[in-house]
Coordinates of C-alpha atoms and ligand atoms in Angstrom, one line a residue:
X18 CA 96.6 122.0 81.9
X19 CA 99.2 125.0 81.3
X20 CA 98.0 128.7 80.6
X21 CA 98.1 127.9 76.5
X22 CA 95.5 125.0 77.4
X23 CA 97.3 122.2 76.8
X24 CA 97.3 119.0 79.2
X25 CA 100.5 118.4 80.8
X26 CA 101.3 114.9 81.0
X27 CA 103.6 113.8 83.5
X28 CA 105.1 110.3 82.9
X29 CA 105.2 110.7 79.4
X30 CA 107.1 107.5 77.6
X31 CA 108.6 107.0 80.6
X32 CA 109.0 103.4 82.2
X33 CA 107.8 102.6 85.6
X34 CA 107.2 99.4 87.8
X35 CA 104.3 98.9 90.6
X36 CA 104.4 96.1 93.2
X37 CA 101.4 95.1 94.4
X38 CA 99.5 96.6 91.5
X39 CA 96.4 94.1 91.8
X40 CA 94.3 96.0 94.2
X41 CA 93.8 98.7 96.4
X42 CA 96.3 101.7 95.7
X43 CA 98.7 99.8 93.4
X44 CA 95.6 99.1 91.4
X45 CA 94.9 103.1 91.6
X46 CA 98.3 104.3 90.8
X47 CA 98.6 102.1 87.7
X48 CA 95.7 103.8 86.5
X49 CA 97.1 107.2 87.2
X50 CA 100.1 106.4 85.7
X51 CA 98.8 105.2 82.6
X52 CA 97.0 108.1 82.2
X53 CA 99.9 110.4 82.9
X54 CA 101.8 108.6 79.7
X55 CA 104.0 106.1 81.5
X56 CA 104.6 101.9 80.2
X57 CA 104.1 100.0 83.0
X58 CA 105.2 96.3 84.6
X59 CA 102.5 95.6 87.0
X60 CA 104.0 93.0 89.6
X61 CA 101.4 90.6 92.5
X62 CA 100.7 87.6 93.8
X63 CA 96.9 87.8 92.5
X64 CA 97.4 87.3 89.2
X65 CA 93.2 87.7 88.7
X66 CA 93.7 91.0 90.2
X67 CA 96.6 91.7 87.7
X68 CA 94.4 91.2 85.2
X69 CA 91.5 93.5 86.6
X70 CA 94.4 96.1 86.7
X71 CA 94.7 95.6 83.2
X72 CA 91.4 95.7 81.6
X73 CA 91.1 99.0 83.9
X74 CA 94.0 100.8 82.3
X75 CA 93.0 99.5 78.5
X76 CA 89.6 101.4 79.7
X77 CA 90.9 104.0 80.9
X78 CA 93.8 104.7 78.4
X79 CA 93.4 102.3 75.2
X80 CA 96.4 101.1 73.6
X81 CA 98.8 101.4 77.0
X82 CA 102.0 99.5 77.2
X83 CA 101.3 97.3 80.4
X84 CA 103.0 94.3 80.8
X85 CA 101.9 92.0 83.8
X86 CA 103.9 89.5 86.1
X87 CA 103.3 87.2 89.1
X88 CA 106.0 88.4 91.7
X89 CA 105.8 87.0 94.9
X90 CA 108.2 90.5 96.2
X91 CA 109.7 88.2 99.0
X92 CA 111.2 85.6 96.5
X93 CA 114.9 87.7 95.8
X94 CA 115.3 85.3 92.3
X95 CA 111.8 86.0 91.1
X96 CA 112.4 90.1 92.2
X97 CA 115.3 90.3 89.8
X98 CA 114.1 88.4 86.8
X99 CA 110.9 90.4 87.1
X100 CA 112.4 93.6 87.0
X101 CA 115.1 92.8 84.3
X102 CA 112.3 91.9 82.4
X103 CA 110.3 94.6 82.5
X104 CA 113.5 97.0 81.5
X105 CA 114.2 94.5 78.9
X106 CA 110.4 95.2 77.3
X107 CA 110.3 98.6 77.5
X108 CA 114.0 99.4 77.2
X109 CA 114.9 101.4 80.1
X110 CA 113.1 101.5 83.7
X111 CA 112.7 105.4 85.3
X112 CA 110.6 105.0 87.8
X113 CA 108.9 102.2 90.3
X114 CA 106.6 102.6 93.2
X115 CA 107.1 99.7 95.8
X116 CA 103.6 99.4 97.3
X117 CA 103.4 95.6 98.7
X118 CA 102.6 95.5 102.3
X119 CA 100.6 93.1 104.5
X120 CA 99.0 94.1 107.6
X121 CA 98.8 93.1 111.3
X122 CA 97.5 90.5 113.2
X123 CA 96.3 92.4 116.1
X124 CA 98.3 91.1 119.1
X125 CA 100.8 92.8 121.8
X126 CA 103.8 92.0 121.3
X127 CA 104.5 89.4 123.9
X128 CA 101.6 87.2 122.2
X129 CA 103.1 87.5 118.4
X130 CA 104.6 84.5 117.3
X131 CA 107.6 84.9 115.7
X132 CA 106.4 83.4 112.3
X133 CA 103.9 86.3 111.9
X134 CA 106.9 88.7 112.8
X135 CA 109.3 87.0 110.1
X136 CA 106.8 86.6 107.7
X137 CA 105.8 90.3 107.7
X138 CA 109.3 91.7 107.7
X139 CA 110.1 89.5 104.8
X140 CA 107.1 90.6 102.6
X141 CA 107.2 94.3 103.8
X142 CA 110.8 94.9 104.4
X143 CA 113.1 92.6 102.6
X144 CA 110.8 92.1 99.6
X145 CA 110.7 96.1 99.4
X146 CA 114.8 96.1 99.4
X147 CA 114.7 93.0 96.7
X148 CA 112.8 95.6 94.3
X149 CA 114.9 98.6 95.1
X150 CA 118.4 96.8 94.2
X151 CA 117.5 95.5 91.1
X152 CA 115.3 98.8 90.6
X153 CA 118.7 100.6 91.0
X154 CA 120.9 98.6 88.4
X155 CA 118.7 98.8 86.0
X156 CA 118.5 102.6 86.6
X157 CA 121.5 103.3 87.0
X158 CA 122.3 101.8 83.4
X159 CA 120.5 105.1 82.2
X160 CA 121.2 108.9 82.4
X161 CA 117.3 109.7 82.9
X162 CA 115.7 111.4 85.8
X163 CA 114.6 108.3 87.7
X164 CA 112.7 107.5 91.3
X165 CA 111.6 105.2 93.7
X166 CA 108.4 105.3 95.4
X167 CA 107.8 103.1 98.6
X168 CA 104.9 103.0 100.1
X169 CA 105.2 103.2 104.0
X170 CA 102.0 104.4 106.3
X171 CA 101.4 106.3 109.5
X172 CA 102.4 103.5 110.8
X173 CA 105.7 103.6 110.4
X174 CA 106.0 107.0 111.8
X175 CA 104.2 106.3 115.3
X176 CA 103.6 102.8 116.9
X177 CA 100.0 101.8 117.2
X178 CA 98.3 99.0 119.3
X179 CA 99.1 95.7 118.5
X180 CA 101.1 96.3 115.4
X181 CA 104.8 95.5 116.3
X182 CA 105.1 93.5 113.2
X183 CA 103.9 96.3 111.0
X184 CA 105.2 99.0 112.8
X185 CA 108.8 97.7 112.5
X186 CA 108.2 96.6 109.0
X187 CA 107.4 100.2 107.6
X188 CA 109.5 102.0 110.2
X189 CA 112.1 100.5 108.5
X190 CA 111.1 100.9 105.3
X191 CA 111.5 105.0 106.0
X192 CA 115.3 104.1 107.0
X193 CA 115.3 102.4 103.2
X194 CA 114.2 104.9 101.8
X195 CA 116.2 107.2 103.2
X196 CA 120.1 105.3 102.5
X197 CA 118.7 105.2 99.0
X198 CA 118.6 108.9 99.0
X199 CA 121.9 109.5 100.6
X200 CA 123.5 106.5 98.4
X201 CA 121.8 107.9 94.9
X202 CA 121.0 111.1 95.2
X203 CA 123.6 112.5 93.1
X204 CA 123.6 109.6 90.8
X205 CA 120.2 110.8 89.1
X206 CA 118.0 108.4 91.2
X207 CA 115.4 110.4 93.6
X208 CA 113.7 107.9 96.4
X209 CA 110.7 109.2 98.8
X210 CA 107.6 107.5 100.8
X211 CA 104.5 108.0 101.2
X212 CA 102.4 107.7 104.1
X213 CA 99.2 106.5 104.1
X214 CA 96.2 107.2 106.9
X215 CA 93.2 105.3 106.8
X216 CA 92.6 104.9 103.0
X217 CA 89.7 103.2 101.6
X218 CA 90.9 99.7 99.7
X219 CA 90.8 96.3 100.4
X220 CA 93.4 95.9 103.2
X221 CA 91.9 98.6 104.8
X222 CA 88.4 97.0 105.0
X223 CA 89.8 93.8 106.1
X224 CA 91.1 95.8 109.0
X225 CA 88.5 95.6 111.7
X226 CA 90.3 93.9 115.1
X227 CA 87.5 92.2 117.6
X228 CA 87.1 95.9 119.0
X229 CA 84.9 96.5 115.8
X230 CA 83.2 92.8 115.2
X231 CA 80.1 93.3 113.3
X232 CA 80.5 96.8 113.5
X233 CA 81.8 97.9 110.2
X234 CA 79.9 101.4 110.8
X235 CA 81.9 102.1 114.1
X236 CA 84.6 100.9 112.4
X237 CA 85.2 103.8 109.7
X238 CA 83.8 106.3 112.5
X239 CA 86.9 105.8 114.5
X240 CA 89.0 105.7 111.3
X241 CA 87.9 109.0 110.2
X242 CA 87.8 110.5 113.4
X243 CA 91.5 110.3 113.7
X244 CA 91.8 112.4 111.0
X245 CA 91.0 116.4 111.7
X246 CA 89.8 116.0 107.9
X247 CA 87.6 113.5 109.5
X248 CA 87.7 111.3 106.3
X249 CA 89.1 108.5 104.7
X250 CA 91.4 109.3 102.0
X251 CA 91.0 107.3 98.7
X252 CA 93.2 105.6 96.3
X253 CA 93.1 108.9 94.0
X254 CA 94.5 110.7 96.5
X255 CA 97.3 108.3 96.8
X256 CA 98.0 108.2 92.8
X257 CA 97.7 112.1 92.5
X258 CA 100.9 112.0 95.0
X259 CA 102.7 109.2 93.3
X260 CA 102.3 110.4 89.9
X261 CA 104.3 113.8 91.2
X262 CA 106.8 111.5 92.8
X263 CA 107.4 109.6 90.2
X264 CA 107.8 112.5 87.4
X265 CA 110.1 115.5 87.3
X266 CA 107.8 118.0 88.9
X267 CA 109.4 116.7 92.6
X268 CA 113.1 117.2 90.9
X269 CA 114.5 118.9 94.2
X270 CA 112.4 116.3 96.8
X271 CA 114.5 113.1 97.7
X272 CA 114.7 111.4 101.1
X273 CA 111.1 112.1 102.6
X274 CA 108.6 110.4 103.9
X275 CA 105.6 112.1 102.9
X276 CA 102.1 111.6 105.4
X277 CA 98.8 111.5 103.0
X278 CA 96.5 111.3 105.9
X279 CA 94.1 114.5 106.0
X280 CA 96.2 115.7 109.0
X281 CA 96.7 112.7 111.0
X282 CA 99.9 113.1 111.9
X283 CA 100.0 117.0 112.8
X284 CA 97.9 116.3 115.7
X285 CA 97.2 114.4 118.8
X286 CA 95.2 111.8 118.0
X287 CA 93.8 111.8 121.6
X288 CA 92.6 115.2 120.9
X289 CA 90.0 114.3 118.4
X290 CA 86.9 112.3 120.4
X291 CA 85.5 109.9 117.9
X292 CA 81.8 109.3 120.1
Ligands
NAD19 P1 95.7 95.8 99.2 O1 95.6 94.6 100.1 O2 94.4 96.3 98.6 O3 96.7 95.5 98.0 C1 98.0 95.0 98.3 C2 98.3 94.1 97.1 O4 99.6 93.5 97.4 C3 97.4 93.0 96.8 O5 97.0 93.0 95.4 C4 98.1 91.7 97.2 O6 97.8 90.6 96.4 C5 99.6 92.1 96.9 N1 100.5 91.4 97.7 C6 100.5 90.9 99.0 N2 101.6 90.2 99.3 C7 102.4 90.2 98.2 C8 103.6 89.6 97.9 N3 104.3 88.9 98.8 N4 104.2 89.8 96.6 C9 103.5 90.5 95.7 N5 102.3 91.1 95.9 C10 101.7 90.9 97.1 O7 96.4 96.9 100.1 P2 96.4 98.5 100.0 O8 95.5 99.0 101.0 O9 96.3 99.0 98.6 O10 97.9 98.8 100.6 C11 99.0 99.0 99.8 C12 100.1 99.5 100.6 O11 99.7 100.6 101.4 C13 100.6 98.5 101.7 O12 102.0 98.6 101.7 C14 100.0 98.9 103.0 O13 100.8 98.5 104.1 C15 100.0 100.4 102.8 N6 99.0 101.1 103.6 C16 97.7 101.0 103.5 C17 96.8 101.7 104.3 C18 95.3 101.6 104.1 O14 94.6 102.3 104.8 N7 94.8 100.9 103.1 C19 97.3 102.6 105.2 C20 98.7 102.7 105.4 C21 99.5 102.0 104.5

């Protein structure tokens, strides 16, 4: 709201894109940008959770422009079709936050097979630089402010146990980001990442290793204790940072890779005792 009382709306008639948009944070974002104003092509796999997404935003916002579309993001064909598409439908495409990720299996690297490895880098990695080239033609047919949001995570600032697969999936996905920014960034097109902590969704809760077995308790204990906010974050938390990413209020911010984590990484995580 500004001083004369009026809500400030951040996305308005702008176009965006979200992969992954059936669950979790994808799920929460869509709603947040709906709310801020923006038309939206919701891309997943789940196309029942596509539709959830969906009948959440009409809730939330009736009479949004939401168009949804199965995308497996590690088919290239299906990428580019998708996301023609959606600028087709709407006209123009501004924005798009690439959120798809899958998570680890849990083993050291020496015990990983290599399908696990390829399969992850080809859903986390390759299918997130599918959806930024054919995010970037279609912006770059446009003069508007535009930018690309890809969702990355702690762990792809630090390595963590059993996690190769993941770790190298969303460590590159920072070096993405980042030759977007350098190869855009005076070409109108903004790129950034966030990085999540623990955040409380889906994935997340499917997370527990054998450590925590029947101990789903001990499980968000050690989560939270990582962080010096001693907290999960939620899915708001997430959308409230996308929705600045995405809109014009982070004009001057391009090539970051942004922790959302209460803290986690400004500290030693051995310094906080989670007993
Ligand atoms: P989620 O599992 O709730 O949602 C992910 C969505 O992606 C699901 O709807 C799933 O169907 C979809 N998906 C999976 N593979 C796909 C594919 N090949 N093509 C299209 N869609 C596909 O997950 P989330 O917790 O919301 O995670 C979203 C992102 O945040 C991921 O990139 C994840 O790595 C990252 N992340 C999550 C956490 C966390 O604590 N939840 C922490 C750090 C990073």
């Amino acid at each position: 709201m500004n001083k004369k009382g009026e809500n400030i709306v951040l996305l308005k008639n702008k176009v965006g894109i979200i992969t992954g948009a059936g669950s979790g944070m994808g799920q929460g974002c869509a709603i947040r940008f709906a709310k801020e104003g923006a038309k939206l092509g919701l891309f997943d796999v789940d196309e029942k959770g596509l539709a959830e997404t969906k009948a959440l935003v009409e809730e939330e916002v009736p009479g949004a422009e939401v168009l949804c579309l199965k995308v497996d993001v590690s088919d290239e064909k299906r990428v580019k079709e998708a996301i023609e598409t959606v600028a087709e439908t709407f006209g123009k495409l501004h924005f798009a936050h690439n959120h798809v990720g899958i998570g680890h299996v849990g083993l050291p690297v020496g015990d990983l097979p290599t399908e696990v490895w390829e399969r992850t880098l080809r859903v986390n990695l390759f299918g997130a630089f599918y959806c930024a080239k054919y995010e970037i033609h279609e912006m770059l047919k446009n003069d508007d402010h535009c930018s690309i949001i890809f969702t990355a995570s702690v762990g792809g600032l630090m390595g963590t146990p059993g996690s190769s697969e993941y770790n190298a999936s969303k460590h590159g996905v920072i070096g993405l980001m980042k030759a977007v920014a350098c190869d855009y960034a005076d070409k109108g097109i903004r790129s950034n990442a966030i990085c999540p902590g623990a955040i409380d969704t889906p994935m997340w809760k499917s997370g527990p290793g054998k450590e925590f077995e029947g101990d789903p308790e001990g499980f968000v204990k050690f989560n939270a204790s990582r962080s010096p906010m001693r907290r999960l974050g939620t899915v708001q938390e997430i959308a409230a940072t996308a929705a600045f990413l995405a809109s014009e209020e982070s004009s001057h911010i391009t090539g970051v890779a942004i922790p959302v984590d209460g803290g986690q990484m400004a500290t030693d995580s051995s310094y906080f005792n989670w007993d």
